[in-house]
Amino acid sequence: MMTLHIALCDDDNYALKSELTLIDEVLNEKGIQHSIDAFNSPGELLKSDTVYNIVFLDIEMDEMSGIKAAERIRSANKSCLLFFVTNYEKYLDDVLNQHAFRFWTKPIDKGRLIKGIDSALNELYKEKQFIDITVNNEKTQVFINNIIYIFVQNKKTHIITTKGEIVANATYQSIFEQLKKYEFFFEPHRGYCVNFSYIRNYDKDKIYCPYKSENYEIYLSRRKQEEFQRKFVKWIGEE
């Protein structure tokens, strides 16, 4: 079972604490492994290095609207599910343009939250958005949004994730087969596969994926340069 990473953002401290308490209560009752980060401002949320599965956003905030924050979140994480929580129903059309998963008025109703969480889990698992691997003879799952890139070295498959490096008891090809069906993974050269979401820059022969204190550089083969640029630009444009 994967850990559900959730963020809440609201500049109303009372609403933020109430939502945090309720969401934590529901997830504990359902036995779902989770982490919840609460932010008083969109700016602090956007600085976070965590790749969230679900984000709850207020819409009217002084620093930046939830609509604008959603645009930034979606540009970095296509699979993030956005729950908009507001006092105003007039924003419905705007949030639909941001692919809102749910649009609720405050305060959050517990029954509605339970159904929303169930639907979110179904959505996250619907397309099997995790890979199955074995590490030290134990089966586990790695959420694909946490994968920065994978590579093979000395016949061992290394998975570089936001949580650290994993050495899997599986061939590179078997893991690549699980990832290649997603449009945001690309093989820049043989034995390497990178997640578009973590690319911050590239030139004619290198892809740069800085994350926290690490600066990952991945070689881009000459024969893949045109295909990479076409697919990467298309992926950004669709966002």
PDB file of C-alpha atoms in Angstrom:
ATOM      1  CA  MET A   1       0.000   0.000   0.000  1.00  0.00           C
ATOM      2  CA  MET A   2       1.431   3.341  -1.024  1.00  0.00           C
ATOM      3  CA  THR A   3       1.597   6.297   1.324  1.00  0.00           C
ATOM      4  CA  LEU A   4      -0.847   9.040   0.354  1.00  0.00           C
ATOM      5  CA  HIS A   5       0.876  12.437   0.329  1.00  0.00           C
ATOM      6  CA  ILE A   6      -1.570  15.291   0.924  1.00  0.00           C
ATOM      7  CA  ALA A   7      -1.175  19.063   1.134  1.00  0.00           C
ATOM      8  CA  LEU A   8      -3.642  21.626   2.491  1.00  0.00           C
ATOM      9  CA  CYS A   9      -3.422  25.325   1.710  1.00  0.00           C
ATOM     10  CA  ASP A  10      -5.610  27.996   3.306  1.00  0.00           C
ATOM     11  CA  ASP A  11      -4.690  31.384   4.768  1.00  0.00           C
ATOM     12  CA  ASP A  12      -7.483  31.023   7.341  1.00  0.00           C
ATOM     13  CA  ASN A  13      -5.804  29.274  10.291  1.00  0.00           C
ATOM     14  CA  TYR A  14      -9.068  28.069  11.793  1.00  0.00           C
ATOM     15  CA  ALA A  15     -10.227  26.497   8.502  1.00  0.00           C
ATOM     16  CA  LEU A  16      -6.780  24.993   7.913  1.00  0.00           C
ATOM     17  CA  LYS A  17      -6.651  23.307  11.328  1.00  0.00           C
ATOM     18  CA  SER A  18     -10.247  22.067  11.025  1.00  0.00           C
ATOM     19  CA  GLU A  19      -9.579  20.505   7.623  1.00  0.00           C
ATOM     20  CA  LEU A  20      -6.326  18.949   8.824  1.00  0.00           C
ATOM     21  CA  THR A  21      -8.050  17.360  11.821  1.00  0.00           C
ATOM     22  CA  LEU A  22     -10.960  16.021   9.766  1.00  0.00           C
ATOM     23  CA  ILE A  23      -8.855  14.629   6.914  1.00  0.00           C
ATOM     24  CA  ASP A  24      -6.420  12.983   9.330  1.00  0.00           C
ATOM     25  CA  GLU A  25      -9.354  11.460  11.237  1.00  0.00           C
ATOM     26  CA  VAL A  26     -10.951  10.011   8.086  1.00  0.00           C
ATOM     27  CA  LEU A  27      -7.691   8.553   6.780  1.00  0.00           C
ATOM     28  CA  ASN A  28      -6.897   6.981  10.147  1.00  0.00           C
ATOM     29  CA  GLU A  29     -10.381   5.464  10.311  1.00  0.00           C
ATOM     30  CA  LYS A  30      -9.863   3.970   6.869  1.00  0.00           C
ATOM     31  CA  GLY A  31      -6.397   2.670   7.773  1.00  0.00           C
ATOM     32  CA  ILE A  32      -4.704   4.586   4.967  1.00  0.00           C
ATOM     33  CA  GLN A  33      -1.002   5.356   5.308  1.00  0.00           C
ATOM     34  CA  HIS A  34      -0.610   9.075   4.794  1.00  0.00           C
ATOM     35  CA  SER A  35       1.296  12.271   5.397  1.00  0.00           C
ATOM     36  CA  ILE A  36      -0.341  15.691   5.526  1.00  0.00           C
ATOM     37  CA  ASP A  37       1.439  19.039   5.134  1.00  0.00           C
ATOM     38  CA  ALA A  38      -0.479  22.226   5.965  1.00  0.00           C
ATOM     39  CA  PHE A  39       0.431  25.602   4.440  1.00  0.00           C
ATOM     40  CA  ASN A  40      -0.850  29.106   5.213  1.00  0.00           C
ATOM     41  CA  SER A  41       0.254  30.451   1.847  1.00  0.00           C
ATOM     42  CA  PRO A  42       0.469  29.160  -1.732  1.00  0.00           C
ATOM     43  CA  GLY A  43       4.053  30.384  -1.890  1.00  0.00           C
ATOM     44  CA  GLU A  44       5.128  28.001   0.870  1.00  0.00           C
ATOM     45  CA  LEU A  45       3.245  25.139  -0.761  1.00  0.00           C
ATOM     46  CA  LEU A  46       4.908  25.752  -4.106  1.00  0.00           C
ATOM     47  CA  LYS A  47       8.352  25.715  -2.465  1.00  0.00           C
ATOM     48  CA  SER A  48       7.802  22.197  -1.151  1.00  0.00           C
ATOM     49  CA  ASP A  49       9.801  19.397  -2.778  1.00  0.00           C
ATOM     50  CA  THR A  50       7.157  16.797  -1.937  1.00  0.00           C
ATOM     51  CA  VAL A  51       5.231  15.312  -4.853  1.00  0.00           C
ATOM     52  CA  TYR A  52       1.653  15.344  -3.580  1.00  0.00           C
ATOM     53  CA  ASN A  53      -1.060  12.929  -4.632  1.00  0.00           C
ATOM     54  CA  ILE A  54      -3.848  15.234  -3.404  1.00  0.00           C
ATOM     55  CA  VAL A  55      -3.911  18.970  -2.712  1.00  0.00           C
ATOM     56  CA  PHE A  56      -6.775  20.774  -0.950  1.00  0.00           C
ATOM     57  CA  LEU A  57      -6.836  24.454  -1.963  1.00  0.00           C
ATOM     58  CA  ASP A  58      -8.773  27.442  -0.746  1.00  0.00           C
ATOM     59  CA  ILE A  59      -9.526  29.773  -3.654  1.00  0.00           C
ATOM     60  CA  GLU A  60      -9.545  33.295  -2.200  1.00  0.00           C
ATOM     61  CA  MET A  61      -6.159  33.898  -0.575  1.00  0.00           C
ATOM     62  CA  ASP A  62      -4.365  37.222  -0.262  1.00  0.00           C
ATOM     63  CA  GLU A  63      -0.965  36.140  -1.579  1.00  0.00           C
ATOM     64  CA  MET A  64      -2.129  34.153  -4.598  1.00  0.00           C
ATOM     65  CA  SER A  65      -5.458  32.643  -5.591  1.00  0.00           C
ATOM     66  CA  GLY A  66      -5.968  28.904  -5.368  1.00  0.00           C
ATOM     67  CA  ILE A  67      -6.684  28.960  -9.101  1.00  0.00           C
ATOM     68  CA  LYS A  68      -3.261  30.403  -9.865  1.00  0.00           C
ATOM     69  CA  ALA A  69      -1.562  28.028  -7.407  1.00  0.00           C
ATOM     70  CA  ALA A  70      -3.337  25.110  -9.104  1.00  0.00           C
ATOM     71  CA  GLU A  71      -1.851  26.126 -12.457  1.00  0.00           C
ATOM     72  CA  ARG A  72       1.645  25.966 -10.957  1.00  0.00           C
ATOM     73  CA  ILE A  73       0.983  22.645  -9.234  1.00  0.00           C
ATOM     74  CA  ARG A  74      -0.392  21.047 -12.383  1.00  0.00           C
ATOM     75  CA  SER A  75       2.568  22.268 -14.436  1.00  0.00           C
ATOM     76  CA  ALA A  76       4.872  20.156 -12.257  1.00  0.00           C
ATOM     77  CA  ASN A  77       2.593  17.251 -11.376  1.00  0.00           C
ATOM     78  CA  LYS A  78      -0.031  16.173 -13.891  1.00  0.00           C
ATOM     79  CA  SER A  79      -1.383  13.372 -11.740  1.00  0.00           C
ATOM     80  CA  CYS A  80      -2.055  15.486  -8.649  1.00  0.00           C
ATOM     81  CA  LEU A  81      -5.751  15.492  -7.697  1.00  0.00           C
ATOM     82  CA  LEU A  82      -7.024  18.968  -6.814  1.00  0.00           C
ATOM     83  CA  PHE A  83      -9.749  19.489  -4.226  1.00  0.00           C
ATOM     84  CA  PHE A  84     -10.958  23.102  -4.147  1.00  0.00           C
ATOM     85  CA  VAL A  85     -12.603  24.211  -0.900  1.00  0.00           C
ATOM     86  CA  THR A  86     -14.207  27.647  -0.839  1.00  0.00           C
ATOM     87  CA  ASN A  87     -16.977  29.831   0.523  1.00  0.00           C
ATOM     88  CA  TYR A  88     -18.023  30.815  -2.981  1.00  0.00           C
ATOM     89  CA  GLU A  89     -19.674  28.761  -5.716  1.00  0.00           C
ATOM     90  CA  LYS A  90     -19.004  31.425  -8.368  1.00  0.00           C
ATOM     91  CA  TYR A  91     -15.593  29.887  -9.089  1.00  0.00           C
ATOM     92  CA  LEU A  92     -16.938  26.599 -10.454  1.00  0.00           C
ATOM     93  CA  ASP A  93     -16.094  27.338 -14.101  1.00  0.00           C
ATOM     94  CA  ASP A  94     -12.572  28.450 -13.167  1.00  0.00           C
ATOM     95  CA  VAL A  95     -11.768  25.324 -11.167  1.00  0.00           C
ATOM     96  CA  LEU A  96     -13.114  23.066 -13.896  1.00  0.00           C
ATOM     97  CA  ASN A  97     -10.517  24.605 -16.198  1.00  0.00           C
ATOM     98  CA  GLN A  98      -7.893  23.373 -13.721  1.00  0.00           C
ATOM     99  CA  HIS A  99      -9.199  19.804 -13.898  1.00  0.00           C
ATOM    100  CA  ALA A 100     -10.624  19.986 -10.384  1.00  0.00           C
ATOM    101  CA  PHE A 101     -11.256  16.581  -8.892  1.00  0.00           C
ATOM    102  CA  ARG A 102     -13.733  17.994  -6.359  1.00  0.00           C
ATOM    103  CA  PHE A 103     -15.218  21.444  -5.668  1.00  0.00           C
ATOM    104  CA  TRP A 104     -16.686  21.843  -2.187  1.00  0.00           C
ATOM    105  CA  THR A 105     -18.028  24.722  -0.137  1.00  0.00           C
ATOM    106  CA  LYS A 106     -16.814  25.185   3.418  1.00  0.00           C
ATOM    107  CA  PRO A 107     -16.935  23.558   5.860  1.00  0.00           C
ATOM    108  CA  ILE A 108     -16.055  20.135   4.466  1.00  0.00           C
ATOM    109  CA  ASP A 109     -18.762  17.582   5.186  1.00  0.00           C
ATOM    110  CA  LYS A 110     -17.292  14.348   6.617  1.00  0.00           C
ATOM    111  CA  GLY A 111     -19.528  12.076   4.550  1.00  0.00           C
ATOM    112  CA  ARG A 112     -18.616  13.923   1.387  1.00  0.00           C
ATOM    113  CA  LEU A 113     -14.926  13.756   2.341  1.00  0.00           C
ATOM    114  CA  ILE A 114     -15.081   9.966   2.817  1.00  0.00           C
ATOM    115  CA  LYS A 115     -16.628   9.522  -0.631  1.00  0.00           C
ATOM    116  CA  GLY A 116     -14.104  11.957  -2.125  1.00  0.00           C
ATOM    117  CA  ILE A 117     -11.134  10.081  -0.632  1.00  0.00           C
ATOM    118  CA  ASP A 118     -12.531   6.764  -1.895  1.00  0.00           C
ATOM    119  CA  SER A 119     -12.913   8.229  -5.380  1.00  0.00           C
ATOM    120  CA  ALA A 120      -9.409   9.691  -5.245  1.00  0.00           C
ATOM    121  CA  LEU A 121      -7.892   6.333  -4.338  1.00  0.00           C
ATOM    122  CA  ASN A 122      -9.799   4.686  -7.167  1.00  0.00           C
ATOM    123  CA  GLU A 123      -8.468   7.331  -9.532  1.00  0.00           C
ATOM    124  CA  LEU A 124      -4.875   6.921  -8.341  1.00  0.00           C
ATOM    125  CA  TYR A 125      -5.043   3.159  -8.705  1.00  0.00           C
ATOM    126  CA  LYS A 126      -7.230   3.108 -11.812  1.00  0.00           C
ATOM    127  CA  GLU A 127      -4.360   3.327 -14.240  1.00  0.00           C
ATOM    128  CA  LYS A 128      -2.049   1.422 -11.892  1.00  0.00           C
ATOM    129  CA  GLN A 129       0.039   4.493 -11.238  1.00  0.00           C
ATOM    130  CA  PHE A 130       2.691   2.593  -9.365  1.00  0.00           C
ATOM    131  CA  ILE A 131       5.189  -0.072 -10.335  1.00  0.00           C
ATOM    132  CA  ASP A 132       5.592  -3.450  -8.673  1.00  0.00           C
ATOM    133  CA  ILE A 133       9.157  -4.343  -7.715  1.00  0.00           C
ATOM    134  CA  THR A 134      11.039  -6.640  -5.361  1.00  0.00           C
ATOM    135  CA  VAL A 135      13.688  -5.238  -3.028  1.00  0.00           C
ATOM    136  CA  ASN A 136      15.665  -7.601  -0.786  1.00  0.00           C
ATOM    137  CA  ASN A 137      13.173 -10.368  -1.571  1.00  0.00           C
ATOM    138  CA  GLU A 138      10.226  -8.250  -0.438  1.00  0.00           C
ATOM    139  CA  LYS A 139       7.525  -7.108  -2.851  1.00  0.00           C
ATOM    140  CA  THR A 140       6.758  -3.395  -2.786  1.00  0.00           C
ATOM    141  CA  GLN A 141       5.197  -0.659  -4.878  1.00  0.00           C
ATOM    142  CA  VAL A 142       6.745   2.620  -5.959  1.00  0.00           C
ATOM    143  CA  PHE A 143       4.458   5.491  -6.931  1.00  0.00           C
ATOM    144  CA  ILE A 144       5.463   6.548 -10.422  1.00  0.00           C
ATOM    145  CA  ASN A 145       5.203  10.267  -9.663  1.00  0.00           C
ATOM    146  CA  ASN A 146       8.033   9.808  -7.152  1.00  0.00           C
ATOM    147  CA  ILE A 147      10.386   8.350  -9.760  1.00  0.00           C
ATOM    148  CA  ILE A 148      12.913  10.844 -11.132  1.00  0.00           C
ATOM    149  CA  TYR A 149      14.698   8.365 -13.399  1.00  0.00           C
ATOM    150  CA  ILE A 150      15.856   4.762 -13.596  1.00  0.00           C
ATOM    151  CA  PHE A 151      19.031   3.248 -14.997  1.00  0.00           C
ATOM    152  CA  VAL A 152      20.893  -0.039 -15.206  1.00  0.00           C
ATOM    153  CA  GLN A 153      24.449  -0.434 -13.953  1.00  0.00           C
ATOM    154  CA  ASN A 154      26.427  -3.638 -13.508  1.00  0.00           C
ATOM    155  CA  LYS A 155      23.266  -5.610 -14.322  1.00  0.00           C
ATOM    156  CA  LYS A 156      21.388  -3.960 -11.424  1.00  0.00           C
ATOM    157  CA  THR A 157      18.427  -1.614 -11.866  1.00  0.00           C
ATOM    158  CA  HIS A 158      18.611   1.619  -9.885  1.00  0.00           C
ATOM    159  CA  ILE A 159      15.470   3.684  -9.271  1.00  0.00           C
ATOM    160  CA  ILE A 160      16.164   7.276  -8.260  1.00  0.00           C
ATOM    161  CA  THR A 161      13.121   8.597  -6.394  1.00  0.00           C
ATOM    162  CA  THR A 162      12.190  11.626  -4.342  1.00  0.00           C
ATOM    163  CA  LYS A 163      12.673   9.392  -1.289  1.00  0.00           C
ATOM    164  CA  GLY A 164      16.111   8.121  -2.245  1.00  0.00           C
ATOM    165  CA  GLU A 165      17.673   5.400  -4.360  1.00  0.00           C
ATOM    166  CA  ILE A 166      16.247   1.897  -4.675  1.00  0.00           C
ATOM    167  CA  VAL A 167      18.139  -1.060  -6.119  1.00  0.00           C
ATOM    168  CA  ALA A 168      15.532  -3.461  -7.449  1.00  0.00           C
ATOM    169  CA  ASN A 169      15.725  -7.214  -7.936  1.00  0.00           C
ATOM    170  CA  ALA A 170      14.428  -6.871 -11.477  1.00  0.00           C
ATOM    171  CA  THR A 171      15.786  -6.253 -14.932  1.00  0.00           C
ATOM    172  CA  TYR A 172      15.802  -2.745 -16.325  1.00  0.00           C
ATOM    173  CA  GLN A 173      13.604  -3.905 -19.198  1.00  0.00           C
ATOM    174  CA  SER A 174      10.894  -5.285 -16.895  1.00  0.00           C
ATOM    175  CA  ILE A 175      10.642  -1.961 -15.046  1.00  0.00           C
ATOM    176  CA  PHE A 176      10.856   0.072 -18.246  1.00  0.00           C
ATOM    177  CA  GLU A 177       7.936  -1.942 -19.651  1.00  0.00           C
ATOM    178  CA  GLN A 178       5.814  -0.726 -16.713  1.00  0.00           C
ATOM    179  CA  LEU A 179       6.800   2.907 -17.268  1.00  0.00           C
ATOM    180  CA  LYS A 180       6.868   3.363 -21.034  1.00  0.00           C
ATOM    181  CA  LYS A 181       3.065   3.415 -21.349  1.00  0.00           C
ATOM    182  CA  TYR A 182       3.034   6.753 -19.512  1.00  0.00           C
ATOM    183  CA  GLU A 183       3.604   9.717 -21.814  1.00  0.00           C
ATOM    184  CA  PHE A 184       5.778  11.513 -19.260  1.00  0.00           C
ATOM    185  CA  PHE A 185       8.536   8.879 -19.226  1.00  0.00           C
ATOM    186  CA  PHE A 186      11.184   8.878 -21.927  1.00  0.00           C
ATOM    187  CA  GLU A 187      14.287   6.809 -22.699  1.00  0.00           C
ATOM    188  CA  PRO A 188      17.006   9.358 -23.623  1.00  0.00           C
ATOM    189  CA  HIS A 189      19.488   6.582 -24.281  1.00  0.00           C
ATOM    190  CA  ARG A 190      19.692   2.868 -23.751  1.00  0.00           C
ATOM    191  CA  GLY A 191      19.397   1.781 -20.128  1.00  0.00           C
ATOM    192  CA  TYR A 192      18.034   5.117 -18.847  1.00  0.00           C
ATOM    193  CA  CYS A 193      14.442   6.323 -18.464  1.00  0.00           C
ATOM    194  CA  VAL A 194      13.540   9.802 -17.145  1.00  0.00           C
ATOM    195  CA  ASN A 195      10.358  11.408 -15.818  1.00  0.00           C
ATOM    196  CA  PHE A 196       9.535  14.635 -17.703  1.00  0.00           C
ATOM    197  CA  SER A 197       8.103  16.118 -14.485  1.00  0.00           C
ATOM    198  CA  TYR A 198      11.588  16.527 -12.987  1.00  0.00           C
ATOM    199  CA  ILE A 199      13.358  17.991 -16.005  1.00  0.00           C
ATOM    200  CA  ARG A 200      14.301  21.632 -15.403  1.00  0.00           C
ATOM    201  CA  ASN A 201      16.602  22.173 -18.369  1.00  0.00           C
ATOM    202  CA  TYR A 202      18.295  20.399 -21.247  1.00  0.00           C
ATOM    203  CA  ASP A 203      20.773  21.006 -24.022  1.00  0.00           C
ATOM    204  CA  LYS A 204      21.802  19.032 -27.078  1.00  0.00           C
ATOM    205  CA  ASP A 205      23.364  16.145 -25.161  1.00  0.00           C
ATOM    206  CA  LYS A 206      22.259  16.401 -21.508  1.00  0.00           C
ATOM    207  CA  ILE A 207      19.067  16.473 -19.460  1.00  0.00           C
ATOM    208  CA  TYR A 208      19.171  18.206 -16.073  1.00  0.00           C
ATOM    209  CA  CYS A 209      16.965  17.084 -13.184  1.00  0.00           C
ATOM    210  CA  PRO A 210      17.905  18.994 -10.008  1.00  0.00           C
ATOM    211  CA  TYR A 211      16.091  17.825  -6.898  1.00  0.00           C
ATOM    212  CA  LYS A 212      16.756  19.167  -3.394  1.00  0.00           C
ATOM    213  CA  SER A 213      20.560  19.006  -2.980  1.00  0.00           C
ATOM    214  CA  GLU A 214      21.092  16.651  -5.916  1.00  0.00           C
ATOM    215  CA  ASN A 215      21.848  17.701  -9.487  1.00  0.00           C
ATOM    216  CA  TYR A 216      21.087  14.741 -11.709  1.00  0.00           C
ATOM    217  CA  GLU A 217      22.482  14.860 -15.245  1.00  0.00           C
ATOM    218  CA  ILE A 218      21.388  12.313 -17.836  1.00  0.00           C
ATOM    219  CA  TYR A 219      23.023  11.812 -21.197  1.00  0.00           C
ATOM    220  CA  LEU A 220      20.817  12.435 -24.239  1.00  0.00           C
ATOM    221  CA  SER A 221      21.948  10.424 -27.245  1.00  0.00           C
ATOM    222  CA  ARG A 222      22.194  12.139 -30.619  1.00  0.00           C
ATOM    223  CA  ARG A 223      19.656   9.812 -32.235  1.00  0.00           C
ATOM    224  CA  LYS A 224      17.104  10.598 -29.500  1.00  0.00           C
ATOM    225  CA  GLN A 225      17.492  14.389 -29.453  1.00  0.00           C
ATOM    226  CA  GLU A 226      14.786  15.230 -31.982  1.00  0.00           C
ATOM    227  CA  GLU A 227      12.285  12.754 -30.524  1.00  0.00           C
ATOM    228  CA  PHE A 228      12.974  13.982 -26.986  1.00  0.00           C
ATOM    229  CA  GLN A 229      12.481  17.642 -27.841  1.00  0.00           C
ATOM    230  CA  ARG A 230       9.283  16.934 -29.765  1.00  0.00           C
ATOM    231  CA  LYS A 231       7.729  14.851 -26.980  1.00  0.00           C
ATOM    232  CA  PHE A 232       8.898  17.077 -24.142  1.00  0.00           C
ATOM    233  CA  VAL A 233       7.630  20.272 -25.778  1.00  0.00           C
ATOM    234  CA  LYS A 234       4.331  18.565 -26.597  1.00  0.00           C
ATOM    235  CA  TRP A 235       3.981  17.378 -22.992  1.00  0.00           C
ATOM    236  CA  ILE A 236       4.595  20.882 -21.648  1.00  0.00           C
ATOM    237  CA  GLY A 237       2.179  22.381 -24.142  1.00  0.00           C
ATOM    238  CA  GLU A 238      -0.603  20.000 -23.153  1.00  0.00           C
ATOM    239  CA  GLU A 239      -0.226  21.235 -19.613  1.00  0.00           C
TER     240      GLU A 239
END
